[in-house]
Coordinates of C-alpha atoms in Angstrom, one line a residue:
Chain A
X1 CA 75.9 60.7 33.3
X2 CA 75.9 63.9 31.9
X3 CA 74.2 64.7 28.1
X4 CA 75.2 67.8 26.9
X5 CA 72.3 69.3 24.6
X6 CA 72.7 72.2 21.9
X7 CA 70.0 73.9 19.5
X8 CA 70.2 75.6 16.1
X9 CA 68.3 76.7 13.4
X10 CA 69.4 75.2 10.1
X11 CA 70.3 77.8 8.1
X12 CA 69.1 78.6 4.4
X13 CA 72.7 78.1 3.3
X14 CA 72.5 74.6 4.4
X15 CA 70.2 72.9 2.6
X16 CA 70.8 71.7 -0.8
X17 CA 68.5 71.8 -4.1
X18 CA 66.9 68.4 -3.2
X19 CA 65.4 70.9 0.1
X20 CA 67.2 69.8 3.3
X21 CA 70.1 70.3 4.9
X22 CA 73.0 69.1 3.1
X23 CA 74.7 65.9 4.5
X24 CA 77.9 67.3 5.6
X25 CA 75.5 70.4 8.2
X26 CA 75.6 67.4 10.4
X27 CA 79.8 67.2 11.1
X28 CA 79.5 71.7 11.6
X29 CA 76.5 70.8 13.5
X30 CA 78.5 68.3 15.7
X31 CA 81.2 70.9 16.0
X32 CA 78.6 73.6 17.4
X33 CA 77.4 70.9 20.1
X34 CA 81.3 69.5 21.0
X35 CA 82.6 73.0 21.6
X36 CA 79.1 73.6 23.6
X37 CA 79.9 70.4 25.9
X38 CA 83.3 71.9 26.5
X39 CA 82.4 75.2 27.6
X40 CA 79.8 73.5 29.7
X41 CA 82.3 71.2 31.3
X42 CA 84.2 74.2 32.2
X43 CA 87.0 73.9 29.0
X44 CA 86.0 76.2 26.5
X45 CA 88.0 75.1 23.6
X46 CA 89.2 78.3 22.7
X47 CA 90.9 78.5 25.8
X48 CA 92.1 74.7 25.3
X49 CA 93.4 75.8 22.3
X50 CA 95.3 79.0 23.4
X51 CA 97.1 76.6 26.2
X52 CA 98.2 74.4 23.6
X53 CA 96.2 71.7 24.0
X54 CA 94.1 70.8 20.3
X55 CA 92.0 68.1 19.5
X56 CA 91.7 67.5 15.7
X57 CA 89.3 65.0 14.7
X58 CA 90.9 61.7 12.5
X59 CA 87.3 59.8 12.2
X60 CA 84.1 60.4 12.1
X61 CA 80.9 58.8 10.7
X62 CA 77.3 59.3 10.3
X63 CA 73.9 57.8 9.5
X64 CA 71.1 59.7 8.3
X65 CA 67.6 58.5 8.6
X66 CA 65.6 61.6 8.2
X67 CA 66.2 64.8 6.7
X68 CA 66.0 68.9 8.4
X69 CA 64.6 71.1 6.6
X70 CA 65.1 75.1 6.3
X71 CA 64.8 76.8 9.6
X72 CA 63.7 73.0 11.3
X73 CA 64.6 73.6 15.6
X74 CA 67.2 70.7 15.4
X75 CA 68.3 69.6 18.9
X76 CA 71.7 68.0 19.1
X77 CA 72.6 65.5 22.1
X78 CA 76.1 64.8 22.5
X79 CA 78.1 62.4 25.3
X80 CA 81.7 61.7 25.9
X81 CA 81.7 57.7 23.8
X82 CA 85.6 57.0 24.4
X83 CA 87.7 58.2 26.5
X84 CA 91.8 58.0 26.5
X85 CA 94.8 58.9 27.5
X86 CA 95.2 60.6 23.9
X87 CA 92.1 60.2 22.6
X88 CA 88.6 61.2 22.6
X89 CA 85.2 60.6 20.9
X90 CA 82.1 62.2 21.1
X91 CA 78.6 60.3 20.1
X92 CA 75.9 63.3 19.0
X93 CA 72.6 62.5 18.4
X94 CA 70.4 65.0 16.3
X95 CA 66.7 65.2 17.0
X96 CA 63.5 67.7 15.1
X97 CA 61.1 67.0 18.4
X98 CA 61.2 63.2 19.2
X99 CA 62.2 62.6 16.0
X100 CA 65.8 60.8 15.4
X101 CA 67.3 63.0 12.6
X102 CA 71.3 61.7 12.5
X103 CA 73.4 60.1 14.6
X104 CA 77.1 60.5 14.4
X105 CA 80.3 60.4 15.9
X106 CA 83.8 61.9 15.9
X107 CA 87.4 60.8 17.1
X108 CA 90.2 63.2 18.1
X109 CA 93.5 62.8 19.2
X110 CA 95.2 65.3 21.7
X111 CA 98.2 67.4 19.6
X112 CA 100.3 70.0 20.7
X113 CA 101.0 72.8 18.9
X114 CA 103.7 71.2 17.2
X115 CA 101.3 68.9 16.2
X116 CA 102.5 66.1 18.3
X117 CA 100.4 63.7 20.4
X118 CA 100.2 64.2 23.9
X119 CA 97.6 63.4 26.6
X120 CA 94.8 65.0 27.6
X121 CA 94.9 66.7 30.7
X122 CA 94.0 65.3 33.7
X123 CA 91.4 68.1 34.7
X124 CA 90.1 68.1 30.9
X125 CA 89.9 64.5 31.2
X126 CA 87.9 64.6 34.7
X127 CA 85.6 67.3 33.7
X128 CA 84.4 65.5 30.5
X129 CA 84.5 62.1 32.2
X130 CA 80.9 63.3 33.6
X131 CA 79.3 62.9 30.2
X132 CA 80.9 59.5 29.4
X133 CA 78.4 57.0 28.4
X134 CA 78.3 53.5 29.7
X135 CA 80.5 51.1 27.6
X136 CA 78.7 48.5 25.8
X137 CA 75.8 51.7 25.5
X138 CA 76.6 52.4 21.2
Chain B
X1 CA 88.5 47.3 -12.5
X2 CA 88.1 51.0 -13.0
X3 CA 89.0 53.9 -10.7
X4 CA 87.6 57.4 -11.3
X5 CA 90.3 60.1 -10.4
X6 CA 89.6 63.8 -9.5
X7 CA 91.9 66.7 -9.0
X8 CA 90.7 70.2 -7.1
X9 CA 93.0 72.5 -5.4
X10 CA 92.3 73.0 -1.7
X11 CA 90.7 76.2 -1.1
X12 CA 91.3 79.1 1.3
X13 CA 87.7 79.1 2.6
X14 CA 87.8 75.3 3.1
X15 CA 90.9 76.1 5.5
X16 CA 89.7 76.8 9.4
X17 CA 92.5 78.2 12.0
X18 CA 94.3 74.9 12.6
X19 CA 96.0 75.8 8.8
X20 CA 94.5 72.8 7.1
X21 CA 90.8 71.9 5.7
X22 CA 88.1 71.6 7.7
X23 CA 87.3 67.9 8.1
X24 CA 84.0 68.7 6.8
X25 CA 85.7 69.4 3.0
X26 CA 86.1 65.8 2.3
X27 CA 82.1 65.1 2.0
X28 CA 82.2 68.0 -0.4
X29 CA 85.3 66.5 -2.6
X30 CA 83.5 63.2 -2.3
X31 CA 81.0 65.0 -3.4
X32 CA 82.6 65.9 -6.3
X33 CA 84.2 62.3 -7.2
X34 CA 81.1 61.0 -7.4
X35 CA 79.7 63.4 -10.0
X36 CA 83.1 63.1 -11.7
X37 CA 82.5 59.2 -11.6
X38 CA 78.6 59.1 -13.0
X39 CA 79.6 61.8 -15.4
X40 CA 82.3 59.5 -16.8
X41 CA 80.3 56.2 -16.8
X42 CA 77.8 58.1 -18.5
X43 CA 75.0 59.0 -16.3
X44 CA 75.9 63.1 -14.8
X45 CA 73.9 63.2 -11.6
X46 CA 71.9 66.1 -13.1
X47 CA 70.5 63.8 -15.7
X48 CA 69.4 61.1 -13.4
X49 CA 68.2 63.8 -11.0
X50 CA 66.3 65.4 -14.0
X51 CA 64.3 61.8 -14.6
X52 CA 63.9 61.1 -10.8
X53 CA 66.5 58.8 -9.6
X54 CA 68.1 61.0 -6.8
X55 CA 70.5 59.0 -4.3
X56 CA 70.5 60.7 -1.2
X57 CA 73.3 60.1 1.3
X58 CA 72.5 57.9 4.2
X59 CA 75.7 57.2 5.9
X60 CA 79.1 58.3 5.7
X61 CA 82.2 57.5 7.1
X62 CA 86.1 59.3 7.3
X63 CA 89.6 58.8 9.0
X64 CA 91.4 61.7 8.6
X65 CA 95.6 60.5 8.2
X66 CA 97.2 64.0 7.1
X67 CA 96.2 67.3 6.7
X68 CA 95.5 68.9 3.1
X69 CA 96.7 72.5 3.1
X70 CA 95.6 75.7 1.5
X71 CA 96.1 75.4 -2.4
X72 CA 97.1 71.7 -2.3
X73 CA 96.7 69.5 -5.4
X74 CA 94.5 66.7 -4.2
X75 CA 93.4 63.4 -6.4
X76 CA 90.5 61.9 -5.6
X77 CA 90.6 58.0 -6.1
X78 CA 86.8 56.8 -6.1
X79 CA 85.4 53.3 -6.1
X80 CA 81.9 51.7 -6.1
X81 CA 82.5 49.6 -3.1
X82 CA 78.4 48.2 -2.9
X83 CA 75.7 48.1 -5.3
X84 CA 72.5 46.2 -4.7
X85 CA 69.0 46.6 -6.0
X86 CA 68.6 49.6 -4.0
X87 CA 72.1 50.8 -2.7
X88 CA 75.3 52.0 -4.3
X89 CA 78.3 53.1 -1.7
X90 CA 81.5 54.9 -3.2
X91 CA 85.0 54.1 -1.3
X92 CA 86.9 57.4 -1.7
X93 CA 90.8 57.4 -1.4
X94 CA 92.4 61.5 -1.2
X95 CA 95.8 61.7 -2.3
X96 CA 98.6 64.2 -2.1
X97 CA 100.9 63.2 -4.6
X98 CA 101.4 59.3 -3.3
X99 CA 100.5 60.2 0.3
X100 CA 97.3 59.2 1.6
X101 CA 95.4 61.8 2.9
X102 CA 92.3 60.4 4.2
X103 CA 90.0 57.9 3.3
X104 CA 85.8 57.9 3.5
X105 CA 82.8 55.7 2.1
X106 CA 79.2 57.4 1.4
X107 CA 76.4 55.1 1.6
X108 CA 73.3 56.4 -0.9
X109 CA 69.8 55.1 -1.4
X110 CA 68.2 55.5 -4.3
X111 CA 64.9 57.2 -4.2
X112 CA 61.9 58.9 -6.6
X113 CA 61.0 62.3 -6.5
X114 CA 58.6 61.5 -3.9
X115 CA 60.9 60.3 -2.2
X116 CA 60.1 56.4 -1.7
X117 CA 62.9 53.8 -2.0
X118 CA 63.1 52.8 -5.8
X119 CA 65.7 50.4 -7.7
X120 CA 68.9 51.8 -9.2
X121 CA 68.1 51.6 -13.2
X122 CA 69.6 48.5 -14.4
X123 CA 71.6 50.6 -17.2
X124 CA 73.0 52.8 -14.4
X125 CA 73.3 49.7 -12.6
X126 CA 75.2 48.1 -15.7
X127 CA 77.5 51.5 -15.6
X128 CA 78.5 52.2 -12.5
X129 CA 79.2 48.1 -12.0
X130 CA 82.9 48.8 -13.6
X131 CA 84.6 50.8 -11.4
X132 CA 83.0 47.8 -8.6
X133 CA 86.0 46.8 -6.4
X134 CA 86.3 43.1 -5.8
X135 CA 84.6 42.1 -2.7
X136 CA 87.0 41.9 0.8
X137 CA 89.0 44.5 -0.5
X138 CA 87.7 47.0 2.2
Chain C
X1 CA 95.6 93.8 -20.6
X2 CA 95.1 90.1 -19.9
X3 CA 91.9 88.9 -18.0
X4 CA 92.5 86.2 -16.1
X5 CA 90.3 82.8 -16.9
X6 CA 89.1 79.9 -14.3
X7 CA 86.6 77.3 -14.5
X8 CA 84.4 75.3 -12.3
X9 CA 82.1 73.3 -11.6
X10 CA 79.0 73.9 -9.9
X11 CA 78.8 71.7 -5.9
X12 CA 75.9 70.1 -5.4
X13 CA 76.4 71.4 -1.9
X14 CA 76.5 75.1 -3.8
X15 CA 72.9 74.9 -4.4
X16 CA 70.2 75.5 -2.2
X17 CA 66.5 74.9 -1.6
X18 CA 66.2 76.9 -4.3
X19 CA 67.9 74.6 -6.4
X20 CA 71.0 77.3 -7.4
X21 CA 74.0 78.3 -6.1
X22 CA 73.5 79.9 -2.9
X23 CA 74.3 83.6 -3.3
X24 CA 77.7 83.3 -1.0
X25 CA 79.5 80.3 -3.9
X26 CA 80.3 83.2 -5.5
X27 CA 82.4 84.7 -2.9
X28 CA 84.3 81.1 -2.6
X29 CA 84.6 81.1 -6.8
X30 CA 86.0 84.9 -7.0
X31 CA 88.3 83.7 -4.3
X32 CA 89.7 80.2 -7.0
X33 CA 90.1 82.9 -9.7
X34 CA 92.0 85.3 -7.7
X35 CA 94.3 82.8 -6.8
X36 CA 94.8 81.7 -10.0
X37 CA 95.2 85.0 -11.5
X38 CA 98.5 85.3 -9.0
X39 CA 99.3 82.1 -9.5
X40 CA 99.3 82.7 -13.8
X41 CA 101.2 86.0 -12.4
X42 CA 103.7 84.3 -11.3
X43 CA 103.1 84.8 -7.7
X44 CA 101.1 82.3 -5.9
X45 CA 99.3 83.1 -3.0
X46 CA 100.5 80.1 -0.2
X47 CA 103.9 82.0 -1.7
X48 CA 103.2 85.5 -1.2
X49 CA 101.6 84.1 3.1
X50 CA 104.7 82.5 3.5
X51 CA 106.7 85.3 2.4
X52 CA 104.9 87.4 5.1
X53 CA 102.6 88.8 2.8
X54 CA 98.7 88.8 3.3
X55 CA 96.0 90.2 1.2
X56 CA 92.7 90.3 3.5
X57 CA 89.7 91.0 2.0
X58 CA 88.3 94.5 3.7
X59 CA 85.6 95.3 1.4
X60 CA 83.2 92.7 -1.3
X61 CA 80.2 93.5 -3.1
X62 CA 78.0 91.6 -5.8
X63 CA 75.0 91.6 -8.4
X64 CA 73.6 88.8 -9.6
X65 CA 71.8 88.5 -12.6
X66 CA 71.0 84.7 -13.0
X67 CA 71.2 82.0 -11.1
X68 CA 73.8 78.8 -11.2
X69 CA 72.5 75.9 -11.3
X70 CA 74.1 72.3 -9.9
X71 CA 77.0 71.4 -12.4
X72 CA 77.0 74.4 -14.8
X73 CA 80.3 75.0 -16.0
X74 CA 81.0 78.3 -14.8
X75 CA 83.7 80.9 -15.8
X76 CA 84.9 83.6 -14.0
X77 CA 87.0 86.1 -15.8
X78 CA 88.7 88.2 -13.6
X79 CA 90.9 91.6 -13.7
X80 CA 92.4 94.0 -11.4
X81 CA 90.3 97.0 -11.0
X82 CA 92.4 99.1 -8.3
X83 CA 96.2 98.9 -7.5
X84 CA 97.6 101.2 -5.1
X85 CA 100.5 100.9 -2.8
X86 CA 98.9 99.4 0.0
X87 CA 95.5 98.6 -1.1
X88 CA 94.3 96.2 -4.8
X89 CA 91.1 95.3 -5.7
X90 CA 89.6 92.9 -8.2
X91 CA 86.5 92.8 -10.6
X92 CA 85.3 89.4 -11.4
X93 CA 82.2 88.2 -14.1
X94 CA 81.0 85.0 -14.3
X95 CA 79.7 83.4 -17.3
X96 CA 77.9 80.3 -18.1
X97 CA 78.4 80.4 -21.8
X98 CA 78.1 83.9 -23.0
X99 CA 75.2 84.1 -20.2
X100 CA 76.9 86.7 -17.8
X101 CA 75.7 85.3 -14.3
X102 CA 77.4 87.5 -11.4
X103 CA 79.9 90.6 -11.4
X104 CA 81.5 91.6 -8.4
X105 CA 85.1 92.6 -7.0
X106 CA 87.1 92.9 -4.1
X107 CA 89.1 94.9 -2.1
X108 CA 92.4 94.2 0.0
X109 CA 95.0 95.4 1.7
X110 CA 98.1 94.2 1.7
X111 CA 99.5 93.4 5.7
X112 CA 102.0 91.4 7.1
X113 CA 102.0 88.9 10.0
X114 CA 101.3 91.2 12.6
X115 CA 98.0 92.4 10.8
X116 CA 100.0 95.8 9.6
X117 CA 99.6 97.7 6.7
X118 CA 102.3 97.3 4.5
X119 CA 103.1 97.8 0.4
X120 CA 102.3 95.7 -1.8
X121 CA 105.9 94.0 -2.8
X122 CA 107.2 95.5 -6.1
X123 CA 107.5 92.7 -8.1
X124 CA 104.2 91.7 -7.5
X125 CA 102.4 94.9 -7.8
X126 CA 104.1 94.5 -11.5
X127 CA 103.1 91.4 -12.1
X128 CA 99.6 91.8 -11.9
X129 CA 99.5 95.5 -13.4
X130 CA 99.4 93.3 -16.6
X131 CA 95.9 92.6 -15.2
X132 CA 94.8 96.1 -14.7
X133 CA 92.0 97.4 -16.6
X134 CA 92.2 100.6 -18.2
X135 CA 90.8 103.4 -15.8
X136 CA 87.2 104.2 -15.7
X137 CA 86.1 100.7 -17.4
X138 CA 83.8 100.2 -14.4
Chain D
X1 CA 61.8 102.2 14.4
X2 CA 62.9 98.7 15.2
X3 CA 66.1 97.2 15.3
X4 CA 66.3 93.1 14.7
X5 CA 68.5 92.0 16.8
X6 CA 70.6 88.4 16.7
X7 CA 73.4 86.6 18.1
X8 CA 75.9 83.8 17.3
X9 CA 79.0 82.6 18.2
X10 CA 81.6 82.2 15.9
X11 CA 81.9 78.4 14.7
X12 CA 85.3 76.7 14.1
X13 CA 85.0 75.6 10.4
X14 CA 83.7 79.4 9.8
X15 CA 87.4 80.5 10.4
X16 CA 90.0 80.3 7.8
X17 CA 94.1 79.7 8.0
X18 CA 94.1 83.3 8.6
X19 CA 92.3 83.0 12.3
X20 CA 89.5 84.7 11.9
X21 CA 85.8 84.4 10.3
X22 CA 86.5 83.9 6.5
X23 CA 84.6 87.1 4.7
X24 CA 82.1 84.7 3.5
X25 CA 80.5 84.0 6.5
X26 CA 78.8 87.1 7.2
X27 CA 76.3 86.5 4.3
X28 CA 75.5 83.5 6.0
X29 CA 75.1 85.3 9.3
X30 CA 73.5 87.8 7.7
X31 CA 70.9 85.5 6.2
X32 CA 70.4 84.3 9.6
X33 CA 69.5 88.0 10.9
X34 CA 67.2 88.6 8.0
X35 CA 65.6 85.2 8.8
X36 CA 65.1 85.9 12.1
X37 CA 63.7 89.8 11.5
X38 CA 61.0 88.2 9.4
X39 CA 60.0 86.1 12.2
X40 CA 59.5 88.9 14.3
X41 CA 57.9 90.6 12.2
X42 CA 55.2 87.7 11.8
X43 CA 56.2 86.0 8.7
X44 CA 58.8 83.4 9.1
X45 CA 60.3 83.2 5.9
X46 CA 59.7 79.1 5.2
X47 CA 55.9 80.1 5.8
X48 CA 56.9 83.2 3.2
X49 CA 58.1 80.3 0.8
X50 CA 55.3 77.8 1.2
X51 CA 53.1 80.5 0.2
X52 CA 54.5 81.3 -2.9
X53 CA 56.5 84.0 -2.1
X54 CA 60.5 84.2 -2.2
X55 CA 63.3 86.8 -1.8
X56 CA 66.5 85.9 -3.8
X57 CA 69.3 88.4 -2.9
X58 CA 70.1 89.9 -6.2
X59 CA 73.1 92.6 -4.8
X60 CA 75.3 92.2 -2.0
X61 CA 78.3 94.7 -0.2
X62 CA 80.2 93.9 2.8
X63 CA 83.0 96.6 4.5
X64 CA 84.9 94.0 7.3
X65 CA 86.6 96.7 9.4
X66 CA 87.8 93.8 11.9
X67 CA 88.1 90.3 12.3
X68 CA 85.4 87.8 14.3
X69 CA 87.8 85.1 16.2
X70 CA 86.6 81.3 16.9
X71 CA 83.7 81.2 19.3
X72 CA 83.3 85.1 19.9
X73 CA 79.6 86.4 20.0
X74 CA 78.6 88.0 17.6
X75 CA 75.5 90.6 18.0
X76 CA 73.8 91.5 13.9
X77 CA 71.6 94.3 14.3
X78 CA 69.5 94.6 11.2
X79 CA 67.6 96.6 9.8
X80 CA 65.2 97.3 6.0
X81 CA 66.7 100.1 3.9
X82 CA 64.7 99.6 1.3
X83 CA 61.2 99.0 0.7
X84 CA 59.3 99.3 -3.2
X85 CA 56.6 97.7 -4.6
X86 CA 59.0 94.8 -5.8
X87 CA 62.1 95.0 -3.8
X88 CA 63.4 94.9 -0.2
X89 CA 66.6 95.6 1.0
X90 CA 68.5 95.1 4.8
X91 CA 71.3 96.6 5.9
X92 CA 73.2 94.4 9.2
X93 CA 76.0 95.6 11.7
X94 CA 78.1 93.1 13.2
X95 CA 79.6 93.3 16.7
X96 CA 81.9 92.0 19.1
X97 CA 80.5 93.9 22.3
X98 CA 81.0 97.3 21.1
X99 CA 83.1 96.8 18.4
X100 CA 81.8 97.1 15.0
X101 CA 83.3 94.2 13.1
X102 CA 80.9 94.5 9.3
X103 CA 78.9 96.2 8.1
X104 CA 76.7 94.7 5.0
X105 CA 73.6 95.1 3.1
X106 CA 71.5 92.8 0.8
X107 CA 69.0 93.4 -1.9
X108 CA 66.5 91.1 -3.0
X109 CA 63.5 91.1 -5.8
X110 CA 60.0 89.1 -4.9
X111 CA 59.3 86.6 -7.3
X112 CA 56.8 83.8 -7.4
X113 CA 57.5 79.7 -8.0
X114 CA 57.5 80.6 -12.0
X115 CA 60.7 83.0 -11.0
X116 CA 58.5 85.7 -12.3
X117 CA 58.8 89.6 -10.7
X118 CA 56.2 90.1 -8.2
X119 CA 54.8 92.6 -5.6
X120 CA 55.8 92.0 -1.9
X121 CA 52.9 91.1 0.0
X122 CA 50.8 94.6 2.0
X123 CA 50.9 92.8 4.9
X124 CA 54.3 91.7 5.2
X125 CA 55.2 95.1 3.6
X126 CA 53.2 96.6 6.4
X127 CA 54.9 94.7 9.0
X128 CA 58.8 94.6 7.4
X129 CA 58.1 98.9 7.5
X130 CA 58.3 98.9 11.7
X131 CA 62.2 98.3 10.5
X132 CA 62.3 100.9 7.8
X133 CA 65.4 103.1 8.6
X134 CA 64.6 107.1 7.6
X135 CA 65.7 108.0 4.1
X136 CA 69.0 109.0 4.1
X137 CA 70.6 107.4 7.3
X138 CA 73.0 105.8 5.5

């Protein structure tokens, strides 16, 4: 099983006045490391999207358990946590060093661009199946 | 029962290419509830922030039903779905006239300014109690 | 000539480490008063998009004088400062009180949905010359 | 005389419903090049901060000649256009290959944690000068 891994800076913008990064860094922080695990897997989304083929997120959730401070090296780990005809979630993990920052995940369903639900394509599907995680692993 | 109700107008900049906001918007209209929510029981976040109760976010949660589009009218229904010594959660319900939009939860600890785990004041407490939704109504 | 009026709220997700609003809020608050100044003009913006008419943003500049801090109550008075056939710009000030925080403006053009240049629509370009400020009030 | 050189890619909730990059976000892309100049240079900015010494922007101007698309890479060259006793200022290109998409500049005072007016550091003044454009290459 493949674990897809992206790293940032967080940005000045990003934190709030209590000094790190504001709670919602995470979900554009997720977004960075999904569309990273795409283009890795060989589907960059842009090109997903130009075919048609968009995946809008309809849940996501998050615990925080430590905070990242300005320009904190923030390492995001990301697997494939569900994986369906139509849908797909993605389970990112968000590390300063060895130290668990976040964890989060977020659901999407496969839309066309009449915004109707349709599956995910077979080679989409096959390429991301390589970071699935184990069921029973969350 | 009370219910705290916000109204904001979706802005351009929360938009992203898919025509709708970003799912990331609704932690910052949350956001906004929840001031809107203290402020009307009472206690504005600045003023507890000012004498050192600060309730950081810990966990959050979302399912995204519709989209909200640029320059929407969106109402905010907010709840206190938790409160313990040391917890408070908010149940937040966004609205598009009477369609339901999405609906999210923010879990918050509250803490000093050094940052150790501290009890929510008991008049804050006492405050905030009212707009408590009976329990099992998740 | 009328000025245009909006007010807001300061985000807690505004601020920064530095415990104001991050030096980019005003960009996203110029933005609100814009569209309210078309809107009070009679000519909303999601109106004017879906009539094929777009007003991109091709130039922006700021000073600020003060900060904002986490739920001031901020107004932004706003006028038109250029109106040309294909180009208008704006000049925005915003106040916390009769504290003047930030001046700025920007500058668009006026295309249409294949990114050309076009006029700006008649009506409209009357409507807001009620906004105009007389000529060399910079 | 050095140029600072930086690159990102594009992220999704950085685009608006218009496609492209909404004008905000080269401030914060701009931020990110000035943040990474002043690590070249030796003084990473947080170290800057912890030692007493901070540089809010006080004037900002941006010309967007063209768009920046979801997930294009975008190169900021920076560089200082300004350098007193007191002040600083950068000036940052943006481009997509060799396409110049912004161009920007930032001003910003030294103050101290009272918010007080003081003088930039020699040594970082010293080290910030290797990027020191020549007078009048505006």
């Amino acid at each position: 099983m493949r674990i897809h891994t992206t790293e940032l800076r967080v940005r000045y913008a990003e934190t709030d006045k209590m000094g790190v990064a504001h709670h919602s860094s995470y979900l554009l922080w997720f977004e960075l490391a999904r569309t990273g695990l795409l283009r890795e897997a060989g589907f960059p989304y842009r090109d997903m999207e130009a075919a048609g083929c968009m995946l809008p997120v309809i849940e996501y959730g998050c615990r925080l358990l430590r905070g990242a401070a300005y320009d904190d090296l923030v390492r995001i780990d990301t697997v494939v946590s569900e994986l369906r005809s139509r849908t797909v979630a993605f389970r990112y993990r968000a590390w300063r060093g060895d130290i668990l920052l976040v964890e989060g995940f977020t659901r999407h369903v496969c839309v066309d661009p009449r915004n109707s639900l349709c599956s995910v394509p077979t080679d989409i599907r096959a390429a991301v199946a390589a970071y699935r995680e184990p069921a029973g692993d969350q």
